[in-house]
Coordinates of C-alpha atoms in Angstrom, one line a residue:
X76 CA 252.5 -64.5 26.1
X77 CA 250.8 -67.8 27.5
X78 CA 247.4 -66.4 26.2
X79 CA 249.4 -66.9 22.9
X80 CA 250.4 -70.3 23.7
X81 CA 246.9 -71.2 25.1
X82 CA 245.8 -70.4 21.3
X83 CA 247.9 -72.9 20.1
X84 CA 247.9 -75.6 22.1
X85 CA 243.5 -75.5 21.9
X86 CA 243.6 -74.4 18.0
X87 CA 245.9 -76.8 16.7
X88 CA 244.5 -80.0 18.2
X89 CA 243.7 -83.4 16.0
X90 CA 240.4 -84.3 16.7
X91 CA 240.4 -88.3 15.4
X92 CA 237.9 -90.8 16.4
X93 CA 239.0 -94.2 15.8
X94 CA 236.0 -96.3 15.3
X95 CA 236.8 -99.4 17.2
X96 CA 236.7 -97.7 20.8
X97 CA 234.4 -95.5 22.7
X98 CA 234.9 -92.3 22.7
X99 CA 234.6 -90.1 26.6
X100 CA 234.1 -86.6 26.3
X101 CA 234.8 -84.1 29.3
X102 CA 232.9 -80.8 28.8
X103 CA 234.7 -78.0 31.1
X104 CA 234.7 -74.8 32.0
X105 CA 237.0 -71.7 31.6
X106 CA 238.6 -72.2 35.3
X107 CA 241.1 -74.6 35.6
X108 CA 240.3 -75.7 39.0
X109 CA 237.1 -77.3 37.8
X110 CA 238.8 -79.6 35.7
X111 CA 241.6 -80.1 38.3
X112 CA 239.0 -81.4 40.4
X113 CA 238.0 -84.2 37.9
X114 CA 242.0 -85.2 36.6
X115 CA 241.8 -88.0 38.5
X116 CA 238.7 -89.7 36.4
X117 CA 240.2 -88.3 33.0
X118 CA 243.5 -89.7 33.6
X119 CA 241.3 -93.1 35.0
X120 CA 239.8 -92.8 31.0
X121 CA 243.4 -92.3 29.3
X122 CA 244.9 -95.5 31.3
X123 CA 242.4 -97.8 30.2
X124 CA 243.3 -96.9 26.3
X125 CA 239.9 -94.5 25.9
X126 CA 239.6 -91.6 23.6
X127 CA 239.2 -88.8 26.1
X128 CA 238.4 -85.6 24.2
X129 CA 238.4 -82.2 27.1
X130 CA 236.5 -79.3 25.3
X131 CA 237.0 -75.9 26.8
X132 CA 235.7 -72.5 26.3
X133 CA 236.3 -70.9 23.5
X134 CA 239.6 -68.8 24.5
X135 CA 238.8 -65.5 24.6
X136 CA 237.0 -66.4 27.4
X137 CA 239.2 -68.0 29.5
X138 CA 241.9 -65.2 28.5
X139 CA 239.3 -62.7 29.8
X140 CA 239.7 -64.4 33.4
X141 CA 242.4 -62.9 33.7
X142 CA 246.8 -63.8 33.8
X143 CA 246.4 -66.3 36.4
X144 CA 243.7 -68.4 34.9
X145 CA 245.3 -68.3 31.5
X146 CA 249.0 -69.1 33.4
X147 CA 247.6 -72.1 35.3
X148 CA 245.3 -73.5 32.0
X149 CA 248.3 -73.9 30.0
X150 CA 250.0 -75.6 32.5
X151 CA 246.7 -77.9 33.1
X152 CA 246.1 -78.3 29.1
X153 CA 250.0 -79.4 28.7
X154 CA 249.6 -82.1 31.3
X155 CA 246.8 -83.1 29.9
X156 CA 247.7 -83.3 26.2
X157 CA 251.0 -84.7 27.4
X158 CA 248.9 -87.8 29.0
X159 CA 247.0 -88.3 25.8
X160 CA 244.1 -86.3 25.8
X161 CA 242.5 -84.7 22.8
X162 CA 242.3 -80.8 23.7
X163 CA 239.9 -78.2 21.9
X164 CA 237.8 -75.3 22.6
X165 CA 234.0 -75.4 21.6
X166 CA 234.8 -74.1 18.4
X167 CA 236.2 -77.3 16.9
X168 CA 233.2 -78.5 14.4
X169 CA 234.3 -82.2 15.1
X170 CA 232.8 -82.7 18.2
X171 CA 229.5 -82.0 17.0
X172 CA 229.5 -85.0 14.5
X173 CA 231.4 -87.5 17.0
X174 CA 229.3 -90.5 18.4
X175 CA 230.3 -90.6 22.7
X176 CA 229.4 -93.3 25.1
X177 CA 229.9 -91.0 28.1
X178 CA 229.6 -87.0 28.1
X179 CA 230.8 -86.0 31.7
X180 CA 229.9 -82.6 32.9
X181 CA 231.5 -80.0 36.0
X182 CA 228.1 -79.8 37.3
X183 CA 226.6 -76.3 36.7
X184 CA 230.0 -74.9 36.0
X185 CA 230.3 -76.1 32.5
X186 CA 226.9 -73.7 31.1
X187 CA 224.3 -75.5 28.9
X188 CA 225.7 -78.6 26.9
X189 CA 225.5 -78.3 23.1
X190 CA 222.1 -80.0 21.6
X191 CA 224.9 -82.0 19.4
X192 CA 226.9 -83.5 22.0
X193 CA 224.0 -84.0 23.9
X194 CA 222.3 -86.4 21.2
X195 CA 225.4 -87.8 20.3
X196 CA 226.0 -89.2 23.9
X197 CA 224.5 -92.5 25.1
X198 CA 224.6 -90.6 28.8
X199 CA 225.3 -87.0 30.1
X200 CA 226.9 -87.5 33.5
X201 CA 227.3 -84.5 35.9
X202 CA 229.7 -84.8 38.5
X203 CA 230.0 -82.7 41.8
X204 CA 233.1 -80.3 41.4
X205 CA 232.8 -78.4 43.9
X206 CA 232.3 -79.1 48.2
X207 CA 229.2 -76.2 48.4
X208 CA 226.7 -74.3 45.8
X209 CA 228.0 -71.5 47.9
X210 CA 226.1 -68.8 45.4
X211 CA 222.8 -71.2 46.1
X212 CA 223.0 -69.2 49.6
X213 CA 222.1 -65.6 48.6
X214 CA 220.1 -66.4 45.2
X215 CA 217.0 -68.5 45.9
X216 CA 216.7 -68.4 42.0
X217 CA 220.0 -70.2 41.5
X218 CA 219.0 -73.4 42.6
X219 CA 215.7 -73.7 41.0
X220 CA 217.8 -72.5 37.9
X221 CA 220.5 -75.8 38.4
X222 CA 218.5 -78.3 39.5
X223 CA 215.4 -76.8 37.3
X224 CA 213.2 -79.9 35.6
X225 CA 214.9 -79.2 32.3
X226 CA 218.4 -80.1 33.5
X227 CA 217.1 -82.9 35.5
X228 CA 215.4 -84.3 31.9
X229 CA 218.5 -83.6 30.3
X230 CA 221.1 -84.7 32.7
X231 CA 221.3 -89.2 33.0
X232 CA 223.2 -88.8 36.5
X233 CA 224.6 -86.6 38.7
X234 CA 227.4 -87.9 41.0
X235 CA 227.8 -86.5 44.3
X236 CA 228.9 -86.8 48.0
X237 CA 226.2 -89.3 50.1
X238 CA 225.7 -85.5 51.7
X239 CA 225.6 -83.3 49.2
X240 CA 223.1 -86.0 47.5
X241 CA 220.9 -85.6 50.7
X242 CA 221.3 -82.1 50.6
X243 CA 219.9 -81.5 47.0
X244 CA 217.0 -83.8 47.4
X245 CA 215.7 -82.4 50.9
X246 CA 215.2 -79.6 48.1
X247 CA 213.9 -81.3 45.0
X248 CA 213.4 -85.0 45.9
X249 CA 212.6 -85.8 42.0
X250 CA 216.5 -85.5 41.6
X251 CA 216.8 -88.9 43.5
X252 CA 216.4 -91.5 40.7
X253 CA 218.9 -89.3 38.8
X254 CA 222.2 -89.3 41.6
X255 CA 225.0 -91.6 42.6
X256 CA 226.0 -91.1 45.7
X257 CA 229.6 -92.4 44.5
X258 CA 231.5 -89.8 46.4
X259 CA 233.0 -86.8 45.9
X260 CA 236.0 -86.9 42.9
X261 CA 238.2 -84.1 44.1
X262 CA 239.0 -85.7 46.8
X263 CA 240.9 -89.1 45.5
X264 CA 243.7 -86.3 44.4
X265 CA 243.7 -85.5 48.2
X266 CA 243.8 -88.4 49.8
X267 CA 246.2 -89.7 48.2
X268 CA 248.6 -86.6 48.5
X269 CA 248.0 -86.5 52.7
X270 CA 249.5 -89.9 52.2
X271 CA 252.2 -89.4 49.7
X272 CA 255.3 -87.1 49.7
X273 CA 254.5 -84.1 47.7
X274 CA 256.8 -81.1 46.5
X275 CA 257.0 -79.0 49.0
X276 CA 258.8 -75.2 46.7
X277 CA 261.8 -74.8 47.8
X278 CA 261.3 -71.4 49.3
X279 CA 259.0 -72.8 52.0
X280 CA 261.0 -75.3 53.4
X281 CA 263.0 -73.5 55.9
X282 CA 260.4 -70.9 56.9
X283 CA 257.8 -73.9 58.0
X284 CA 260.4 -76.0 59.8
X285 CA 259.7 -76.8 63.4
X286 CA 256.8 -74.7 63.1
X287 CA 253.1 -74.2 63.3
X288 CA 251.6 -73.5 59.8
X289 CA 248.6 -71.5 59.5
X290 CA 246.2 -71.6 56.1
X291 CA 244.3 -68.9 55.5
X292 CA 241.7 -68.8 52.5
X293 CA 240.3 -65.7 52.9
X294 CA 239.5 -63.0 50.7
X295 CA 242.0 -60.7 52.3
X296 CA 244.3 -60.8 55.4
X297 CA 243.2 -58.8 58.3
X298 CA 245.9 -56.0 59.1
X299 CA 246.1 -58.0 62.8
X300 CA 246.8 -60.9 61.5
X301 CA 249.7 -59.9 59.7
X302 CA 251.1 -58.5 62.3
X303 CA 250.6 -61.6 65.0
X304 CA 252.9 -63.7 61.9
X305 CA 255.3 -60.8 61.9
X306 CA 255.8 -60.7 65.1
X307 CA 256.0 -64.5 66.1
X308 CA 258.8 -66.8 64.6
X309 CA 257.5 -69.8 65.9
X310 CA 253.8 -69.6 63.5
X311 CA 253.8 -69.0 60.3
X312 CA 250.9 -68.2 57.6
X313 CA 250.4 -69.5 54.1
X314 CA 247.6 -67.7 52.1
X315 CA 245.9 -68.9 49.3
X316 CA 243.9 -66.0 48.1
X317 CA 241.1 -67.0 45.4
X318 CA 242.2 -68.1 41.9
X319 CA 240.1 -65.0 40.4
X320 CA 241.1 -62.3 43.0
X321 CA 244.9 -63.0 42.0
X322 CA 244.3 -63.1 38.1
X323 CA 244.0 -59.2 38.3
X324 CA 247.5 -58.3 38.1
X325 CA 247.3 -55.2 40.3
X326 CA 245.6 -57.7 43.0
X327 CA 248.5 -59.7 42.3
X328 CA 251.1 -57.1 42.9
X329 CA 249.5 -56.1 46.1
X330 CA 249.3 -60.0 47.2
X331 CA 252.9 -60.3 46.7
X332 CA 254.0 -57.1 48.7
X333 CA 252.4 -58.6 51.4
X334 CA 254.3 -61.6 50.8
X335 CA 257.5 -59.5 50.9
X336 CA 256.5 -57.6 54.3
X337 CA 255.3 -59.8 56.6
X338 CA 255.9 -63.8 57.6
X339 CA 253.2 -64.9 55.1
X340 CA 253.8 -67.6 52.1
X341 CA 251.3 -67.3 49.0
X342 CA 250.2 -70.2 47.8
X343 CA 248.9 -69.1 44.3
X344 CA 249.3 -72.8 42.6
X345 CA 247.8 -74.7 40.7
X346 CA 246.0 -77.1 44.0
X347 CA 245.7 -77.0 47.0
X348 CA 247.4 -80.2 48.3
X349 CA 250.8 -79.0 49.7
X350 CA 249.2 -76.2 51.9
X351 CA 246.0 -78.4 53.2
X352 CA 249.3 -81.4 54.2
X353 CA 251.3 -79.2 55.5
X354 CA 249.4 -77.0 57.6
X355 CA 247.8 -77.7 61.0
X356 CA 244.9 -75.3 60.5
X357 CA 242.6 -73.5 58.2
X358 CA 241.2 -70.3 58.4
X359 CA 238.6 -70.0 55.6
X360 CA 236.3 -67.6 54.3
X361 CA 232.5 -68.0 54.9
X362 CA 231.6 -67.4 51.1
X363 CA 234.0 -70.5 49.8
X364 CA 233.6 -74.2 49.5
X365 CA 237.3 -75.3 49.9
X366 CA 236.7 -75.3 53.9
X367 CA 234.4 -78.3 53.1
X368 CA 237.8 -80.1 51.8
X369 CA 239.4 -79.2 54.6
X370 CA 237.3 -81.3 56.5
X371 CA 238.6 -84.4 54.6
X372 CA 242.1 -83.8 56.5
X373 CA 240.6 -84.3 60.0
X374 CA 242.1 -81.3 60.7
X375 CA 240.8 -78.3 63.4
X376 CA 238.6 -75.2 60.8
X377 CA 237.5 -71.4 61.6
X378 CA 235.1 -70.0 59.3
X379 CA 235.3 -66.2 59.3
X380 CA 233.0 -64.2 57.8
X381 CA 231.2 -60.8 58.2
X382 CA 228.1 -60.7 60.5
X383 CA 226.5 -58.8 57.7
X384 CA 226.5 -62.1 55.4
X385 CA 223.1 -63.0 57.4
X386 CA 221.1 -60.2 55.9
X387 CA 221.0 -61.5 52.4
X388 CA 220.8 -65.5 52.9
X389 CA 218.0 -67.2 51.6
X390 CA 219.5 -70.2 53.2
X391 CA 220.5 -69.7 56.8
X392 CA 224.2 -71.6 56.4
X393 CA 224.6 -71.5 60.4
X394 CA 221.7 -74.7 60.6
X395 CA 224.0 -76.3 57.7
X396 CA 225.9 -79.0 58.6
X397 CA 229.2 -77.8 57.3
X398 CA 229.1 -74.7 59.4
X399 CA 228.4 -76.9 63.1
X400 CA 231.7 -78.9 62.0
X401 CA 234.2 -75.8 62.3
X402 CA 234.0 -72.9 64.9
X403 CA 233.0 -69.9 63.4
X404 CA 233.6 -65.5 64.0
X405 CA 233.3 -62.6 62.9
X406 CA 235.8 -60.8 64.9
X407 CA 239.6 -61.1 63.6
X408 CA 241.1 -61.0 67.0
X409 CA 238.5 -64.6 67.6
X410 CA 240.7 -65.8 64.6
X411 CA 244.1 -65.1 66.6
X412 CA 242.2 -66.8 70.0
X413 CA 241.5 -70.2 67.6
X414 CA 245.1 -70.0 66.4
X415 CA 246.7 -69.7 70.2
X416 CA 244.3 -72.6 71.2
X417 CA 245.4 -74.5 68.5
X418 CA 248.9 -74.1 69.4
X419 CA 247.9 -75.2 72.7
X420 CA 247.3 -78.4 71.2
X421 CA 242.7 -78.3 71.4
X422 CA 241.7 -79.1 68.4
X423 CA 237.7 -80.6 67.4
X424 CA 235.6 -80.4 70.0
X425 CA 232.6 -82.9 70.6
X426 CA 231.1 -85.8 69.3
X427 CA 228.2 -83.8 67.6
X428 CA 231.1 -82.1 65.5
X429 CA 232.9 -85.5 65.1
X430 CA 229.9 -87.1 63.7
X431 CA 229.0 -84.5 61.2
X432 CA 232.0 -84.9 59.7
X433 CA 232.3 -88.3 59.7
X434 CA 228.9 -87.6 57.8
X435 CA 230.0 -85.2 54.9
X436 CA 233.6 -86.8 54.6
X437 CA 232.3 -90.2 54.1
X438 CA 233.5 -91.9 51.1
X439 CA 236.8 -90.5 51.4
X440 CA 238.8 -93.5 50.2
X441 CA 240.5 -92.7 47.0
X442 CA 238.3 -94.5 45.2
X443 CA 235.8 -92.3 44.0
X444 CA 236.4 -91.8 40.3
X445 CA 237.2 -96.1 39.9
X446 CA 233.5 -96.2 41.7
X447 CA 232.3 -94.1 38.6
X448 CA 234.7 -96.0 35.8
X449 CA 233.2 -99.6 37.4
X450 CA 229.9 -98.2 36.8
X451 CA 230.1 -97.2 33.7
X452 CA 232.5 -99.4 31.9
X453 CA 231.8 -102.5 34.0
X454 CA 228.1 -102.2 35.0
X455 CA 225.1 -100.4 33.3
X456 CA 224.6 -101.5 30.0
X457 CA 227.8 -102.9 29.2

């Protein structure tokens, strides 16, 4: 049982603290896409001989997420330990007593930080880990609650995209003096995979030859869609459902019969990089950030979502930025219209959509997490 093994490779770490180097703690969350997100600054830490310690819920809690959280954390905790990263839940007592020049945070994601580790670290650093506070939509309270005065007086900085930065303080301009518009760190893992060969599995290869590849990251497939992919063997369709809708296994089951029935590939692993290279589109779902990294590939997005979404926004996303980049429906057949024209070769339309995205993607150089290391280890207070 990888729950099992989870136990052990979190409840058998040795937490040591050698007294000659400063010590970089990573405080995550119980979803291993989080800390995905920020591998590229943790492995930036281990390279340059740092302690890195990564503390993670305690886990029960990431167990109770379900078998494909728990499948894909043991995969992310072995990389990780493998690279030289100290590995514990919460529950190890030695992070409390540790001294830390840097405690980095996955934004909101990572709950309130300890008392302990906060007075133990010379700065508490959030970093933006994910493309849109999607929830921040339909909850007026969640906002208030993330960028509230307390977590602005406890947080040192918050590092974000130049447009998620503008975004926040059009909101709560006292959160200025407190964010680095560095960029955002998720996507150094991106573009450097657009430019690199990656692994494509095996099983894809000959069903995406020579053709048009579709992603979809939607909550479910519409019954039409299937059968356009079933029925034409020059497209084909990778979904990548949500990480938590697959960790149910009976969701599972059902995601892979679809799999079995129809010309549709499931991309349930660990990131996203091989579908967002090797597809020509997205489809995305209205209530999901990842549409926002789509952007980054320069590549044509539909937004689909239910016109009833409008009746409980507090934020109206249709003025937002990231919704004028893509074209947008809430009819499934629309979705089929913006595949065929995509086919046809029309891809972004307009200099209005060009230069919003040239807004939110900006910053997309692969350089992102060595902007926050230089910073840190090379600038303030060195």
């Amino acid at each position: 049982m990888n729950g099992d093994k989870l136990k052990s490779l979190l409840w058998n770490s040795h937490i040591s603290m050698p007294e000659n180097k400063e010590n970089v703690i990573f405080y995550l969350t119980a979803f291993p896409y989080f800390t995905e997100s920020i591998s590229s600054l943790i492995f930036r830490y281990i390279d340059s001989n740092k302690v890195c310690v990564l503390v993670f819920p305690i886990v029960e809690e990431i167990i109770s997420r379900g078998i494909g959280i728990v499948n894909n954390m043991v995969k992310l905790v072995e990389k990780m330990k493998a690279a030289g990263a100290v590995c514990c839940t919460v529950g190890a007592k030695e992070i409390y007593t540790n001294r830390y020049k840097i405690c980095f945070l996955c934004s909101e994601y990572s709950g309130r930080l300890p008392e302990m580790i906060r007075k133990n670290s010379r700065y508490v650093v959030a970093l933006q880990t994910t493309a849109l506070y999607i929830h921040m939509y339909q909850l007026k309270e969640r906002f208030e609650e993330v960028f509230s005065e307390e977590a602005r007086n406890e947080t040192d900085y918050l590092v974000t995209s130049e447009y998620m930065a503008d975004w926040i303080c059009e909101r709560n301009e006292r959160w200025k003096e407190k964010i680095l518009s560095f960029g955002y760190p998720r996507m150094d893992a991106l573009y450097y995979a657009l430019k690199e060969e990656l692994e494509i599995p095996e099983q894809w290869k000959s069903q995406i030859a020579g053709k048009k590849v579709y992603l979809f990251t939607t909550w479910d497939m519409e019954q039409a869609w299937l059968d356009y992919f079933k029925n034409n063997s020059d497209v084909v369709a990778i979904w990548r459902p949500h990480p938590q809708t697959i960790s149910d296994y009976e969701e599972y089951k059902r995601v892979k019969e679809i799999e079995s029935h129809y010309n549709i590939l499931i991309d349930d692993m660990p990131t996203y990089e091989v579908s967002f290279k090797i597809s020509d589109a997205l489809i995305a779902a209205l209530h999901g950030s990842i549409m926002v990294n789509y952007l980054y590939t320069g590549k044509p997005v539909c937004i689909y979502g239910g016109i009833k979404s409008l009746q409980s926004m507090v934020i109206d996303y249709r003025e937002e930025l990231w919704y004028k980049c893509a074209q947008a429906t809430f009819d499934p057949e629309a979705v089929l219209e913006f595949i065929r024209e995509t086919e046809r070769g029309r891809t972004i339309h307009g200099k209005e959509q060009l230069m919003y995205r040239r807004y939110i993607t900006n910053g997309f150089d692969g350089q992102v997490c060595q902007r926050i290391y230089n910073y840190f280890e090379e600038g303030i207070n060195r």
